[in-house]
Structures are given as structure tokens and as C-alpha cells.
Amino acid sequence: ATDRFPTWSPKGATIAFDSLTPPEDLLTTLRGAERVWVVPHWNPDPDAMGSALALTAALNTAGKEAVALGYPDPPTGFTALPGMDEVLLSTDAAAAFEDSPPDLVVMVDCHRLDRAEALAEVLEKAPAAWSIDHHLVEGDPLPGWIEPVASSASLLVMRVIECLDESLKDDEVAVLDEDEAVNVYAGLVTDTGGFRFPNTLPLTFEAAERLARTGIDTAAIAERVLHRRSREGMELLKRVMATFTFHADGGIVSLKADQAMLAETGTHMSDTEGFVNLATAVDGVRFAVFLKEREDGHWRISLRSEDGGDVQSVAALHGGGGHKLAAGCTIEGDPDGVLAGLVEALRPQL
């Protein structure tokens, strides 16, 4: 190793992809369910949405009556995800529940119903709710499979799909169909930042190779979900970049997107996906704080860290969670005061 690229041995570097084994009670629950709703968190990224779509497709293939839920105004790149045109929108969920309620809800890329925001009121009526997630546990988690060593929730979904196939022999490897592979890969390439983030482990590449062998166009998927934006989204980006502010001698950078910016550009908050990564790319920045104003005036906070910082502990102070290097929470208050509090909470780590 060199000084520029030092050797780094993350926890889990020796774990093989196939050693990620879903809990048997989760598999039993999925096998026994008839009608399943697979639900990503509110304002989903490609990992959450891709996980929901892949698991839904696999359950339908297995003879279940499964549906993936989605939210209005998804990001531009979501049009590349197979099955996206068949999702049940959260705004239609209450009526659909009354007509044909699910006997099982599966939350993906999150482990609490409240991560579905207002949709949680509908989901709470289901007789059972489980989760598949790779974030650190916070709050009161649903039963299910929470494995933080996984690079993305979609990799856990991939293993669930493989292990649900009881027809396979012990020495065979399940192969996802092309649509399922596209959705899983979209989640994987996004949550690893194109294999740039520290959560990229040997098992990540094992899974990526297996997905590539299905024949999917990995380059096209990455381009679509990582880089594609609408012209309106670029206008929003220009406004957000104008809010970049450096704190603590440049160790912390903040950025903001408010409802006025969305109205001016004709965009939605989902169009801000990935903006925070531009902030962490600045030399000398260790922490990025992205304030996003919700329609109710509260602020959704995205926190990112470089060089081994811990933003999960700061998010947890406000009822949020995530990973050490990427976490989030929601805070009510004046944006200047909210930002000042977060900067002070992060400052001791500089």
C-alpha cells in the first residue's frame, strides 16, 4: 500500500456472500404468506425501490399475490427499474387495503413502519410486518433480517430469493431472472456509490459477478441510476449548490433544499437524490449536512462522513439512524438553529 491508498481492513472483509443466510423464520413467514405488500421507506433510493421490486417479482413467481408499494414523483432514474410501472402508489394504499388487505407486510431497506411516513397508518393494520434491512438497529425494529455487513438491502433480498428456491440442490446457485437482477444491481451500485464507498467488500464483488452473469447491462444500469437527471433536476442542483456553506475551518459543509426551490424548478424532493455526495467530494470536508424541507415544514437531514467519522450517533440523538458513514433523521425547527446544533454535535469528531 502507499500513503495515498493505505491498506484498510474493514470488518467483514473475509465474509463470503453465500454465508449471508436469512433467518429461517423469515423464510417460513414468506413461504406461508398469500398476499404480500413489499414496502420501501419514504423517498426511496434505488436500493429501497430495487429491493422491493425484486422481492415482489420473486414472490409472484412463487405463486404469491405480491405487490410493491411506491411513492408519487419518483426520481428520473427509477424508470429503468423493471416493474416500476406496476407499483401500488402510497396514495392509493388505503383503498387497496380495504379491497384486498395483505396478510404480510415486508419493509425493505428499513426496519420500522414509521419510515414509510404517512403510509405507516395503513401498514399498521396488517396482521404481520417483517423487515429486511442493512442499517444499524435503532428504535423498536420489526422482526426479520437486519445485517449491517451487507453493502445494500438488495443483496439481502438477493439471498432471500435464492434461499426461497427449495428446488435447488445444495451444490447449485440460484440465478435471478433478468428483471430481478437489474433491480438488485441498481440497489447495489447505488448504495456502494459505484463501488467507491467503504461498504464495498469482497462479498460485494461476489454478488456483482453473479448478477453480471445473468446478462444484464451493468454499465447502463449504473449510468441510469447514478447519473441520469431531468433538466428541472439540474436547475434544482444549481440552487442547492449555491447554499454550500463551510463550517469548522472547512471540516463540515452544509447544503439546503427548501420548498421554494422545488416550486421554482417544478421538481420534487426525490430529485435531490445524490446531491449530498457532491459535498463529501470536496477536499478537506469530513462531514456533510444536507437539510431538506418537507411539506410540513420539518427538516429531513441527510448526514455523510468521510475518513471514519460517525454520523449515525448524531442522527440517533434525533430519533434517526443509518450507518456510521451515512445516516439521517427528521428535525423540527428553524433551519439555522437546526444546522447550528448539528454542526456542534459533529465538531468534536474533527
XYZ file of C-alpha atoms in Angstrom:
350
model
C 0.000 0.000 0.000
C 1.016 3.616 -0.455
C 0.364 6.680 1.664
C -2.192 7.760 -0.895
C -4.094 4.468 -0.829
C -3.428 2.942 2.605
C -4.335 -0.609 3.458
C -7.740 -0.760 5.114
C -9.245 -3.924 6.542
C -12.937 -3.391 7.235
C -14.927 -5.652 9.469
C -16.467 -8.325 7.289
C -13.703 -8.346 4.674
C -13.426 -12.131 4.906
C -17.169 -12.877 4.872
C -18.381 -14.698 1.777
C -21.603 -13.663 0.073
C -23.150 -17.120 0.405
C -22.540 -17.045 4.156
C -25.237 -14.369 4.450
C -28.093 -16.627 5.492
C -31.642 -15.356 6.019
C -33.278 -16.385 9.318
C -35.365 -19.497 8.822
C -38.388 -17.877 10.467
C -38.310 -15.121 7.826
C -38.236 -17.699 5.032
C -41.038 -19.654 6.705
C -43.123 -16.499 7.019
C -42.633 -15.629 3.338
C -43.438 -19.166 2.217
C -46.636 -19.207 4.280
C -47.964 -15.823 3.183
C -50.538 -15.494 0.408
C -50.870 -11.729 -0.099
C -47.735 -9.675 0.494
C -47.030 -5.970 0.308
C -43.330 -5.162 -0.102
C -42.684 -1.608 1.054
C -39.604 0.640 0.753
C -39.065 3.619 3.036
C -40.481 7.029 2.130
C -38.464 8.922 -0.505
C -36.773 5.656 -1.534
C -33.394 5.433 -3.199
C -32.719 2.778 -5.882
C -31.668 0.290 -3.201
C -35.002 0.524 -1.391
C -37.095 0.541 -4.572
C -34.991 -2.074 -6.345
C -35.203 -4.365 -3.322
C -38.991 -4.023 -3.221
C -39.389 -4.721 -6.925
C -37.027 -7.713 -6.958
C -38.628 -9.406 -3.953
C -42.124 -8.734 -5.287
C -41.283 -10.347 -8.630
C -39.787 -13.403 -6.915
C -42.803 -13.846 -4.640
C -45.181 -13.611 -7.588
C -43.135 -16.229 -9.429
C -43.502 -18.429 -6.348
C -47.289 -18.193 -6.638
C -47.923 -15.408 -4.137
C -50.104 -12.371 -4.666
C -47.416 -9.771 -4.096
C -47.288 -6.058 -4.833
C -44.550 -3.462 -4.421
C -45.560 -0.116 -2.988
C -44.123 3.153 -4.197
C -44.495 6.881 -3.671
C -45.554 9.675 -6.033
C -42.962 11.614 -8.058
C -40.072 9.113 -8.146
C -36.621 10.206 -9.388
C -35.883 10.134 -13.130
C -33.660 7.047 -12.906
C -36.469 4.924 -11.495
C -37.980 4.473 -14.953
C -35.167 1.971 -15.632
C -36.334 -0.356 -12.861
C -38.425 -3.290 -14.173
C -41.860 -3.394 -12.567
C -41.876 0.274 -11.613
C -44.942 0.852 -13.780
C -46.898 -1.688 -11.706
C -46.305 -0.376 -8.187
C -49.168 0.492 -5.864
C -48.797 4.162 -5.001
C -48.930 5.092 -1.340
C -51.790 7.472 -2.100
C -53.918 4.519 -3.237
C -52.871 2.168 -0.447
C -55.765 2.818 1.946
C -58.385 1.944 -0.674
C -56.412 -1.082 -1.832
C -56.114 -2.300 1.754
C -59.872 -2.162 2.225
C -60.422 -4.063 -1.018
C -57.759 -6.764 -0.591
C -55.671 -6.456 2.588
C -52.270 -8.159 2.727
C -51.616 -10.833 5.325
C -47.958 -9.787 5.418
C -46.047 -6.522 5.023
C -42.314 -6.683 4.330
C -40.358 -3.463 4.823
C -37.131 -3.303 2.809
C -34.107 -1.061 3.427
C -35.647 -0.049 6.756
C -36.800 -1.877 9.872
C -39.628 0.298 11.215
C -43.076 1.050 9.854
C -42.736 4.749 10.593
C -40.056 5.022 7.891
C -42.987 4.827 5.470
C -44.184 8.163 6.894
C -47.973 8.636 6.497
C -48.314 5.222 4.847
C -47.496 3.648 8.214
C -51.086 4.256 9.372
C -52.274 1.826 6.692
C -49.470 -0.697 7.182
C -50.147 -0.948 10.917
C -53.460 -2.618 10.114
C -51.757 -5.647 8.554
C -51.690 -8.766 10.767
C -47.915 -9.191 10.376
C -44.961 -6.991 9.405
C -41.343 -8.058 8.895
C -38.223 -6.320 7.626
C -35.107 -6.868 5.536
C -32.507 -4.183 6.196
C -28.777 -3.469 6.342
C -28.842 -0.417 8.604
C -27.799 -0.333 12.233
C -30.720 -1.034 14.554
C -32.437 1.997 16.039
C -35.786 2.319 17.737
C -38.045 -0.714 18.014
C -37.273 -2.859 14.939
C -39.661 -5.240 13.252
C -38.788 -8.925 13.256
C -36.856 -10.057 10.228
C -33.300 -9.887 8.937
C -31.040 -6.962 9.800
C -27.451 -7.452 8.600
C -25.277 -4.292 8.567
C -22.336 -6.048 6.888
C -24.316 -6.220 3.646
C -23.406 -3.491 1.165
C -27.079 -2.934 0.317
C -30.517 -4.180 1.260
C -30.816 -5.540 -2.274
C -28.035 -8.053 -1.567
C -30.032 -9.383 1.379
C -33.094 -9.606 -0.853
C -30.982 -11.484 -3.392
C -30.045 -14.055 -0.761
C -33.672 -14.343 0.345
C -34.718 -15.052 -3.238
C -32.018 -17.674 -3.605
C -32.846 -19.380 -0.318
C -36.588 -19.393 -1.018
C -35.984 -21.636 -4.037
C -36.349 -25.025 -2.373
C -35.894 -26.883 -5.653
C -32.166 -26.178 -5.752
C -29.607 -28.713 -4.641
C -27.033 -27.802 -2.041
C -24.254 -27.519 -4.617
C -26.192 -25.279 -7.002
C -26.504 -21.488 -7.041
C -29.830 -19.827 -7.706
C -29.870 -17.473 -10.678
C -32.169 -14.482 -10.535
C -34.094 -13.703 -13.690
C -33.022 -10.649 -15.658
C -35.570 -8.222 -14.198
C -34.759 -9.258 -10.634
C -31.035 -8.941 -11.350
C -31.474 -5.422 -12.777
C -33.291 -4.273 -9.643
C -30.795 -5.856 -7.264
C -27.839 -4.428 -9.185
C -29.419 -0.967 -9.209
C -29.540 -1.095 -5.415
C -26.020 -2.457 -5.111
C -24.327 0.047 -7.416
C -26.168 2.955 -5.769
C -25.516 2.076 -2.132
C -21.816 1.489 -2.808
C -21.530 4.741 -4.764
C -20.434 2.842 -7.842
C -18.202 0.606 -5.652
C -16.484 3.661 -4.152
C -17.838 3.585 -0.582
C -16.160 1.719 2.312
C -19.063 -0.758 2.457
C -17.683 -2.290 -0.756
C -16.366 -5.658 0.444
C -15.239 -8.865 -1.282
C -18.775 -10.214 -0.883
C -19.981 -7.148 -2.809
C -17.967 -8.177 -5.850
C -19.031 -11.801 -5.481
C -22.641 -10.712 -5.733
C -21.923 -8.267 -8.569
C -20.257 -11.026 -10.593
C -23.223 -13.329 -10.066
C -25.605 -10.588 -11.176
C -23.490 -9.745 -14.232
C -23.560 -13.387 -15.316
C -27.334 -13.112 -15.799
C -26.560 -10.969 -18.857
C -27.747 -7.591 -17.568
C -26.106 -4.412 -18.863
C -24.331 -3.303 -15.688
C -22.896 -0.141 -17.266
C -26.284 1.044 -18.496
C -27.902 0.407 -15.113
C -25.186 2.342 -13.284
C -25.437 5.268 -15.694
C -29.188 5.422 -15.322
C -29.488 5.275 -11.550
C -26.308 7.155 -10.628
C -26.107 9.927 -13.210
C -29.358 10.485 -15.106
C -31.267 13.650 -14.172
C -34.010 15.775 -15.663
C -33.344 19.336 -16.814
C -35.534 20.535 -13.958
C -33.404 18.478 -11.573
C -30.287 20.227 -12.823
C -31.918 23.611 -12.199
C -32.589 22.463 -8.639
C -28.975 21.327 -8.287
C -27.765 24.803 -9.275
C -29.821 26.345 -6.470
C -28.726 23.780 -3.899
C -25.053 24.229 -4.759
C -25.447 27.956 -4.135
C -26.259 27.126 -0.497
C -22.978 25.263 0.124
C -21.548 26.666 3.359
C -18.338 25.595 5.098
C -18.071 25.312 8.871
C -15.348 24.409 11.377
C -12.463 25.513 9.142
C -13.841 23.564 6.209
C -14.270 20.270 8.007
C -18.059 20.413 7.712
C -20.096 21.519 4.711
C -23.847 22.150 4.714
C -26.357 22.406 1.891
C -30.088 23.031 1.785
C -33.122 22.373 -0.399
C -36.365 24.077 0.609
C -39.906 24.033 -0.707
C -39.412 27.369 -2.501
C -36.640 25.844 -4.625
C -38.876 22.933 -5.563
C -41.684 25.289 -6.557
C -39.347 27.458 -8.638
C -37.953 24.498 -10.588
C -41.039 22.282 -10.775
C -39.207 19.457 -9.016
C -39.736 17.170 -6.054
C -37.523 16.289 -3.109
C -36.754 12.957 -4.767
C -34.789 14.956 -7.365
C -32.180 15.739 -4.682
C -31.035 12.101 -4.585
C -27.229 12.041 -4.651
C -26.722 15.779 -4.094
C -25.082 15.196 -0.713
C -22.338 13.126 -2.335
C -21.124 16.236 -4.154
C -20.474 17.844 -0.789
C -18.350 14.973 0.505
C -16.213 15.162 -2.651
C -14.704 18.499 -1.552
C -11.116 18.272 -0.302
C -10.846 18.747 3.448
C -14.511 18.009 4.149
C -15.118 15.268 6.678
C -18.857 15.748 7.270
C -21.726 16.851 5.056
C -25.105 18.021 6.401
C -27.984 18.247 3.918
C -31.198 19.939 5.108
C -34.303 19.108 3.041
C -37.552 20.856 3.879
C -40.616 18.632 3.943
C -44.095 19.849 3.053
C -44.964 20.065 6.747
C -42.024 22.404 7.377
C -39.916 19.847 9.216
C -36.374 19.200 8.014
C -35.222 15.845 6.737
C -31.485 15.642 7.450
C -29.011 13.584 5.449
C -25.625 13.176 7.103
C -22.483 11.837 5.434
C -18.974 11.251 6.706
C -15.579 10.687 5.160
C -12.459 9.254 6.763
C -14.022 7.146 9.505
C -16.382 9.624 11.133
C -19.628 8.586 12.827
C -22.842 10.338 11.778
C -25.144 7.542 12.928
C -24.638 8.539 16.558
C -25.619 12.137 15.760
C -28.715 11.050 13.814
C -29.704 8.809 16.736
C -29.847 11.876 19.005
C -32.845 12.981 16.946
C -34.542 9.604 16.582
C -32.851 8.748 13.293
C -30.325 6.155 12.260
C -28.410 4.539 9.437
C -24.710 3.746 9.182
C -21.644 5.397 10.678
C -20.813 6.975 7.330
C -24.382 7.684 6.158
C -27.389 8.403 8.342
C -30.484 10.557 8.549
C -33.131 11.996 10.852
C -36.005 14.482 10.879
C -35.915 17.661 12.990
C -38.489 20.383 13.558
C -37.335 23.971 13.896
C -35.680 26.970 12.293
C -33.154 25.731 9.695
C -30.358 27.943 11.005
C -30.859 26.636 14.517
C -31.152 23.046 13.317
C -27.934 23.376 11.331
C -26.068 25.022 14.203
C -26.983 22.159 16.515
C -25.828 19.526 14.043
C -22.531 21.301 13.390
C -21.836 21.490 17.121
C -22.680 17.792 17.520
C -20.222 16.858 14.763
C -17.451 19.287 15.700
C -15.875 17.090 18.446
C -15.064 14.444 15.804
C -12.908 16.806 13.743
